[in-house]
Short mmCIF file of C-alpha atoms in Angstrom, two decimals:
data_model
loop_
_atom_site.label_atom_id
_atom_site.label_comp_id
_atom_site.label_asym_id
_atom_site.label_seq_id
_atom_site.Cartn_x
_atom_site.Cartn_y
_atom_site.Cartn_z
CA MET A 1378 -82.57 -9.83 -35.99
CA VAL A 1379 -79.50 -11.36 -34.30
CA SER A 1380 -80.15 -14.76 -32.77
CA SER A 1381 -79.77 -15.21 -29.05
CA ALA A 1382 -77.13 -17.91 -29.65
CA ALA A 1383 -74.97 -15.44 -31.52
CA THR A 1384 -75.15 -12.91 -28.70
CA ALA A 1385 -74.12 -15.41 -26.06
CA ALA A 1386 -70.60 -15.10 -24.72
CA PRO A 1387 -68.18 -17.45 -26.49
CA GLY A 1388 -67.81 -20.75 -24.68
CA ARG A 1389 -70.65 -19.97 -22.22
CA THR A 1390 -74.29 -21.04 -22.09
CA ARG A 1391 -76.95 -18.45 -21.32
CA PRO A 1392 -79.38 -19.27 -18.53
CA GLY A 1393 -82.58 -20.50 -20.04
CA SER A 1394 -81.05 -21.26 -23.44
CA THR A 1395 -82.72 -23.90 -25.56
CA THR A 1396 -81.26 -27.27 -26.50
CA SER A 1397 -80.47 -26.08 -30.03
CA GLU A 1398 -78.63 -23.04 -28.67
CA ARG A 1399 -76.57 -25.24 -26.36
CA SER A 1400 -75.72 -27.51 -29.27
CA VAL A 1401 -74.52 -24.56 -31.33
CA ILE A 1402 -72.36 -23.32 -28.45
CA ARG A 1403 -70.87 -26.80 -27.92
CA ALA A 1404 -70.11 -27.05 -31.64
CA GLN A 1405 -68.43 -23.64 -31.62
CA ARG A 1406 -66.41 -24.61 -28.55
CA SER A 1407 -65.33 -27.87 -30.16
CA ARG A 1408 -64.32 -26.08 -33.36
CA ASP A 1409 -62.33 -23.46 -31.42
CA THR A 1410 -60.56 -26.23 -29.51
CA ARG A 1411 -59.57 -28.02 -32.74
CA ILE A 1412 -58.32 -24.78 -34.28
CA GLY A 1413 -56.38 -23.99 -31.11
CA TRP A 1414 -54.69 -27.39 -31.13
CA LEU A 1415 -53.91 -26.95 -34.83
CA PHE A 1416 -51.94 -23.78 -34.03
CA VAL A 1417 -50.30 -25.25 -30.92
CA THR A 1418 -49.30 -28.62 -32.39
CA PRO A 1419 -46.12 -27.46 -34.25
CA PHE A 1420 -44.76 -25.94 -31.04
CA VAL A 1421 -45.71 -29.01 -28.97
CA VAL A 1422 -43.98 -31.33 -31.46
CA VAL A 1423 -40.79 -29.26 -31.52
CA PHE A 1424 -40.87 -28.85 -27.72
CA ALA A 1425 -41.28 -32.60 -27.20
CA MET A 1426 -38.60 -33.57 -29.73
CA PHE A 1427 -35.87 -31.09 -28.81
CA LEU A 1428 -36.48 -30.32 -25.12
CA LEU A 1429 -38.79 -32.74 -23.33
CA TRP A 1430 -37.45 -35.98 -24.82
CA PRO A 1431 -33.73 -35.07 -24.39
CA LEU A 1432 -34.49 -33.97 -20.82
CA LEU A 1433 -36.21 -37.24 -19.91
CA HIS A 1434 -33.76 -39.41 -21.85
CA GLY A 1435 -30.77 -37.68 -20.24
CA PHE A 1436 -32.30 -38.22 -16.81
CA TYR A 1437 -32.66 -41.93 -17.60
CA LEU A 1438 -29.06 -42.11 -18.83
CA SER A 1439 -27.84 -40.67 -15.53
CA PHE A 1440 -28.88 -43.97 -13.89
CA THR A 1441 -27.01 -46.13 -16.41
CA GLY A 1442 -23.45 -46.85 -17.49
CA GLU A 1443 -24.18 -45.70 -21.05
CA SER A 1444 -21.10 -45.00 -23.18
CA ILE A 1445 -20.70 -43.00 -26.37
CA THR A 1446 -19.74 -46.28 -28.03
CA GLY A 1447 -23.15 -47.73 -27.19
CA ALA A 1448 -21.74 -50.24 -24.72
CA GLY A 1449 -22.23 -50.55 -20.98
CA GLY A 1450 -25.82 -49.37 -20.82
CA ALA A 1451 -26.65 -51.40 -17.70
CA PHE A 1452 -28.82 -49.80 -15.04
CA LEU A 1453 -26.62 -48.60 -12.15
CA GLY A 1454 -29.14 -46.87 -9.92
CA LEU A 1455 -27.62 -43.98 -7.99
CA ASP A 1456 -24.00 -45.09 -8.52
CA ASN A 1457 -23.24 -42.25 -10.97
CA TYR A 1458 -24.62 -39.65 -8.57
CA ALA A 1459 -22.67 -41.11 -5.65
CA GLU A 1460 -19.47 -41.10 -7.69
CA ALA A 1461 -20.06 -37.52 -8.85
CA LEU A 1462 -20.59 -36.30 -5.30
CA ARG A 1463 -17.23 -37.87 -4.34
CA ASP A 1464 -15.45 -36.51 -7.42
CA PRO A 1465 -13.03 -33.69 -6.46
CA ILE A 1466 -12.73 -32.55 -10.08
CA MET A 1467 -16.50 -32.10 -10.28
CA TRP A 1468 -16.53 -30.02 -7.12
CA ARG A 1469 -13.56 -27.96 -8.26
CA SER A 1470 -15.28 -27.32 -11.58
CA MET A 1471 -18.45 -26.30 -9.72
CA LEU A 1472 -16.46 -23.87 -7.56
CA ASN A 1473 -14.73 -22.47 -10.67
CA THR A 1474 -18.15 -21.85 -12.20
CA LEU A 1475 -19.43 -20.10 -9.07
CA TRP A 1476 -16.24 -18.03 -8.82
CA PHE A 1477 -16.55 -16.96 -12.45
CA THR A 1478 -20.20 -16.02 -11.79
CA VAL A 1479 -19.24 -13.82 -8.84
CA LEU A 1480 -16.34 -12.16 -10.68
CA SER A 1481 -18.31 -11.45 -13.86
CA THR A 1482 -21.78 -10.49 -12.59
CA VAL A 1483 -20.78 -7.44 -10.54
CA PRO A 1484 -18.79 -5.61 -13.28
CA LEU A 1485 -21.27 -6.61 -15.98
CA VAL A 1486 -23.98 -4.82 -14.01
CA LEU A 1487 -22.00 -1.78 -12.85
CA VAL A 1488 -20.13 -1.12 -16.11
CA ALA A 1489 -23.34 -1.45 -18.13
CA LEU A 1490 -25.06 1.04 -15.81
CA VAL A 1491 -22.22 3.57 -16.14
CA MET A 1492 -22.18 3.21 -19.92
CA ALA A 1493 -25.95 3.73 -20.13
CA LEU A 1494 -25.81 6.78 -17.86
CA LEU A 1495 -23.04 8.35 -19.95
CA VAL A 1496 -25.03 7.95 -23.16
CA PHE A 1497 -28.28 9.03 -21.50
CA GLN A 1498 -26.68 12.22 -20.18
CA GLY A 1499 -26.04 13.33 -23.74
CA LEU A 1500 -22.49 12.54 -24.81
CA PRO A 1501 -21.61 14.10 -28.19
CA GLY A 1502 -22.06 11.63 -31.06
CA GLN A 1503 -24.51 9.40 -29.23
CA TRP A 1504 -25.07 7.09 -32.18
CA LEU A 1505 -21.35 6.28 -32.24
CA TRP A 1506 -21.25 5.52 -28.52
CA ARG A 1507 -24.33 3.33 -28.73
CA LEU A 1508 -22.90 1.44 -31.69
CA SER A 1509 -19.48 0.96 -30.12
CA PHE A 1510 -20.90 -0.14 -26.76
CA PHE A 1511 -23.25 -2.71 -28.30
CA MET A 1512 -21.25 -3.91 -31.31
CA SER A 1513 -19.07 -6.39 -29.42
CA PHE A 1514 -22.18 -8.27 -28.28
CA LEU A 1515 -22.95 -9.09 -31.92
CA LEU A 1516 -19.70 -11.05 -32.31
CA ALA A 1517 -19.67 -14.82 -32.16
CA SER A 1518 -18.05 -16.31 -29.07
CA THR A 1519 -15.23 -17.78 -31.16
CA VAL A 1520 -14.41 -14.41 -32.71
CA ALA A 1521 -14.40 -12.59 -29.37
CA ALA A 1522 -12.26 -15.30 -27.76
CA GLN A 1523 -9.71 -15.36 -30.58
CA PHE A 1524 -9.49 -11.58 -30.51
CA TRP A 1525 -8.57 -11.62 -26.83
CA ILE A 1526 -6.17 -14.54 -27.21
CA TRP A 1527 -4.14 -12.24 -29.47
CA MET A 1528 -4.61 -9.33 -27.05
CA TYR A 1529 -3.22 -11.48 -24.21
CA ASN A 1530 -0.27 -12.84 -26.20
CA PRO A 1531 2.78 -12.47 -23.91
CA GLN A 1532 5.12 -11.33 -26.70
CA LEU A 1533 2.89 -9.60 -29.28
CA GLY A 1534 -0.29 -8.77 -27.38
CA LEU A 1535 -1.63 -5.26 -26.98
CA VAL A 1536 -2.28 -5.70 -23.23
CA ASN A 1537 1.36 -6.30 -22.35
CA TYR A 1538 2.45 -3.61 -24.81
CA LEU A 1539 0.30 -1.00 -23.05
CA LEU A 1540 1.49 -2.16 -19.64
CA SER A 1541 5.14 -1.91 -20.71
CA GLY A 1542 4.49 1.69 -21.75
CA LEU A 1543 3.39 2.35 -18.16
CA GLY A 1544 6.45 0.63 -16.76
CA ILE A 1545 4.50 -2.45 -15.61
CA GLU A 1546 5.80 -5.93 -16.32
CA GLY A 1547 3.56 -7.98 -18.59
CA GLN A 1548 2.11 -11.36 -17.75
CA ALA A 1549 1.35 -14.64 -19.48
CA TRP A 1550 -2.31 -13.97 -18.77
CA LEU A 1551 -3.87 -17.19 -20.01
CA GLN A 1552 -1.04 -19.43 -18.79
CA ASP A 1553 -0.76 -18.08 -15.24
CA THR A 1554 -2.96 -19.69 -12.58
CA LYS A 1555 -3.29 -16.32 -10.81
CA TRP A 1556 -4.53 -14.38 -13.82
CA ALA A 1557 -6.26 -16.85 -16.16
CA MET A 1558 -9.75 -16.58 -14.65
CA LEU A 1559 -9.55 -12.80 -14.39
CA ALA A 1560 -8.42 -12.63 -18.03
CA VAL A 1561 -11.49 -14.61 -19.12
CA VAL A 1562 -13.75 -12.37 -17.00
CA VAL A 1563 -12.34 -9.25 -18.73
CA GLU A 1564 -12.98 -10.83 -22.14
CA THR A 1565 -16.53 -11.74 -21.10
CA LEU A 1566 -17.12 -8.20 -19.82
CA TRP A 1567 -16.00 -6.67 -23.12
CA TRP A 1568 -17.97 -9.18 -25.17
CA THR A 1569 -21.36 -9.22 -23.38
CA VAL A 1570 -21.73 -5.91 -21.54
CA GLY A 1571 -23.49 -4.38 -24.55
CA PHE A 1572 -26.67 -6.37 -23.89
CA ASN A 1573 -26.97 -5.11 -20.32
CA PHE A 1574 -26.13 -1.61 -21.54
CA LEU A 1575 -29.06 -1.76 -23.95
CA LEU A 1576 -31.47 -2.89 -21.23
CA TYR A 1577 -30.36 -0.08 -18.93
CA LEU A 1578 -30.57 2.52 -21.69
CA THR A 1579 -34.11 1.46 -22.54
CA ALA A 1580 -35.10 1.68 -18.87
CA LEU A 1581 -33.55 5.16 -18.57
CA GLN A 1582 -35.51 6.40 -21.57
CA ASN A 1583 -38.74 5.20 -19.94
CA ILE A 1584 -38.28 7.29 -16.78
CA PRO A 1585 -40.80 10.17 -16.94
CA GLU A 1586 -39.09 13.48 -17.68
CA GLN A 1587 -41.54 15.24 -15.37
CA GLN A 1588 -39.80 13.72 -12.35
CA TYR A 1589 -36.51 15.36 -13.27
CA GLU A 1590 -38.23 18.68 -14.00
CA ALA A 1591 -40.06 18.66 -10.66
CA SER A 1592 -36.88 17.80 -8.76
CA ALA A 1593 -34.98 20.56 -10.57
CA LEU A 1594 -37.60 23.08 -9.44
CA ASP A 1595 -37.00 21.89 -5.89
CA GLY A 1596 -33.29 22.57 -6.27
CA ALA A 1597 -32.05 19.01 -6.85
CA GLY A 1598 -28.78 18.74 -8.79
CA ARG A 1599 -27.57 15.98 -11.09
CA TRP A 1600 -26.19 13.80 -8.30
CA ARG A 1601 -29.35 14.11 -6.19
CA GLN A 1602 -31.47 13.22 -9.21
CA LEU A 1603 -29.23 10.22 -9.89
CA TRP A 1604 -29.52 8.78 -6.37
CA SER A 1605 -33.12 9.78 -5.65
CA ILE A 1606 -34.78 9.24 -9.03
CA THR A 1607 -32.66 7.36 -11.56
CA ILE A 1608 -31.24 4.54 -9.43
CA PRO A 1609 -34.57 3.69 -7.68
CA GLN A 1610 -36.40 3.73 -11.03
CA LEU A 1611 -33.84 1.28 -12.43
CA GLY A 1612 -34.44 -1.21 -9.61
CA PRO A 1613 -36.61 -3.69 -11.58
CA THR A 1614 -34.23 -3.57 -14.53
CA THR A 1615 -31.26 -4.19 -12.25
CA VAL A 1616 -32.97 -7.23 -10.74
CA LEU A 1617 -33.71 -8.57 -14.23
CA ILE A 1618 -30.12 -8.03 -15.39
CA VAL A 1619 -28.67 -9.69 -12.29
CA ILE A 1620 -30.90 -12.74 -12.73
CA LEU A 1621 -30.10 -13.08 -16.44
CA GLN A 1622 -26.39 -12.52 -15.82
CA ILE A 1623 -26.13 -15.09 -13.05
CA LEU A 1624 -27.89 -17.73 -15.12
CA ALA A 1625 -25.73 -16.95 -18.16
CA SER A 1626 -22.50 -17.03 -16.13
CA LEU A 1627 -23.39 -20.36 -14.54
CA LYS A 1628 -23.60 -21.86 -18.03
CA VAL A 1629 -20.24 -20.48 -19.19
CA PHE A 1630 -18.35 -22.71 -21.61
CA ASP A 1631 -17.47 -21.25 -25.02
CA GLN A 1632 -14.93 -18.57 -24.19
CA ILE A 1633 -13.18 -20.59 -21.50
CA TYR A 1634 -12.89 -23.67 -23.71
CA ILE A 1635 -11.47 -21.62 -26.58
CA MET A 1636 -9.12 -19.43 -24.53
CA THR A 1637 -7.75 -21.78 -21.85
CA GLN A 1638 -9.30 -25.24 -22.41
CA GLY A 1639 -9.97 -25.15 -18.66
CA GLY A 1640 -6.32 -24.60 -17.75
CA PRO A 1641 -3.85 -23.87 -16.49
CA GLY A 1642 -4.06 -26.68 -14.00
CA GLY A 1643 -7.85 -26.76 -14.18
CA VAL A 1644 -8.28 -23.36 -12.49
CA THR A 1645 -10.70 -22.14 -15.17
CA ARG A 1646 -12.50 -25.39 -16.02
CA PRO A 1647 -16.27 -24.79 -15.59
CA VAL A 1648 -18.65 -27.60 -14.76
CA VAL A 1649 -20.17 -27.53 -18.26
CA GLN A 1650 -16.74 -28.30 -19.71
CA TYR A 1651 -16.29 -31.18 -17.26
CA ILE A 1652 -19.66 -32.56 -18.36
CA PHE A 1653 -18.51 -32.30 -21.98
CA GLU A 1654 -15.18 -33.99 -21.23
CA SER A 1655 -16.81 -36.79 -19.23
CA GLY A 1656 -19.27 -37.54 -22.00
CA PHE A 1657 -17.29 -37.01 -25.19
CA THR A 1658 -13.68 -37.50 -24.07
CA GLY A 1659 -14.19 -40.01 -21.28
CA TYR A 1660 -17.02 -41.70 -23.26
CA ARG A 1661 -19.21 -41.87 -20.11
CA PHE A 1662 -22.60 -40.54 -21.10
CA GLY A 1663 -24.28 -41.85 -17.96
CA TYR A 1664 -21.79 -40.22 -15.62
CA ALA A 1665 -21.84 -36.95 -17.58
CA SER A 1666 -25.66 -36.95 -17.37
CA ALA A 1667 -25.52 -37.38 -13.60
CA ILE A 1668 -23.19 -34.38 -13.25
CA ALA A 1669 -25.46 -32.38 -15.56
CA TYR A 1670 -28.50 -33.05 -13.39
CA ILE A 1671 -26.61 -32.20 -10.20
CA PHE A 1672 -25.68 -28.91 -11.85
CA PHE A 1673 -29.27 -28.49 -13.02
CA ALA A 1674 -30.39 -28.82 -9.39
CA VAL A 1675 -27.89 -26.12 -8.38
CA ILE A 1676 -29.30 -23.77 -11.05
CA ILE A 1677 -32.85 -24.46 -9.84
CA ILE A 1678 -31.83 -23.65 -6.25
CA VAL A 1679 -30.14 -20.41 -7.33
CA SER A 1680 -33.17 -19.44 -9.42
CA LEU A 1681 -35.59 -20.10 -6.56
CA ALA A 1682 -33.39 -18.08 -4.21
CA GLN A 1683 -33.42 -15.18 -6.65
CA VAL A 1684 -37.19 -15.38 -7.07
CA GLY A 1685 -37.62 -15.44 -3.28
CA PHE A 1686 -35.33 -12.45 -2.81
CA THR A 1687 -37.11 -10.51 -5.55
CA SER A 1688 -40.54 -11.31 -4.10
CA ARG A 1689 -39.52 -10.12 -0.63
CA ARG A 1690 -38.00 -6.99 -2.10
CA ASN A 1691 -41.16 -6.16 -4.05
CA ALA A 1692 -43.34 -6.84 -1.02
CA ARG A 1693 -41.65 -4.09 1.01
#
């Protein structure tokens, strides 16, 4: 015969249960809690050491004159924030970051969608297309950047060689203030579009085939199916890709630092690079921390705006 305590719902006390039954339930609850904390503790320790503590310590440093040399750690209050808000280089770096985000997000969404549609429609040798579209994403940022530095070489680069074959004069892509940011955007598109392509392709494969069959019976052609079935069904995936892409573009650093070092003339310097330079080249940890938290606030505002837009869109 199974005891009434054993049949009680875990963590709950049955009405009318005896004192011994309640004691057994409390003991089971206490044991489950200890086991739960045992499993959670490694994550909590790592989270506190490598995320929570640096976050809080960096916030404290933003109110001090801390230097990489260990000197000048006096409390300055809001002086670093006031200086950052008056710093034209900080604002220019912020605008460069936003401009890069605008230039890169749109093609990274549209090109990925076109690539996924081409593969989904049944191009011959699909495995080769899938591999070639996604392979560049597996490269390290340094490898992708160095590859395109050679591609953009004014004398030996493939880009200028192809343009000369079309009768178009080549450019010093990474040294020209008009073309440097666009050149980095093209490199970023080639390097990272494979991830968005994979997300779109997965979403396309999850669209029920019955919808296409029913629309075909009603006389819908490929284009009508694309605009009336495929694109609407990809809406949630598109929102996800846009959000991920905007957040990734706002944090851009690697490829720009390797390809242009923020030049020429600072036209490609992102705010993350300016934070790095302020802290590790200018030796001003406190000031760099203040800029980082101003930028963090900008990211939070952008994220909240995206969440609000998505919520209103889903509520319609």
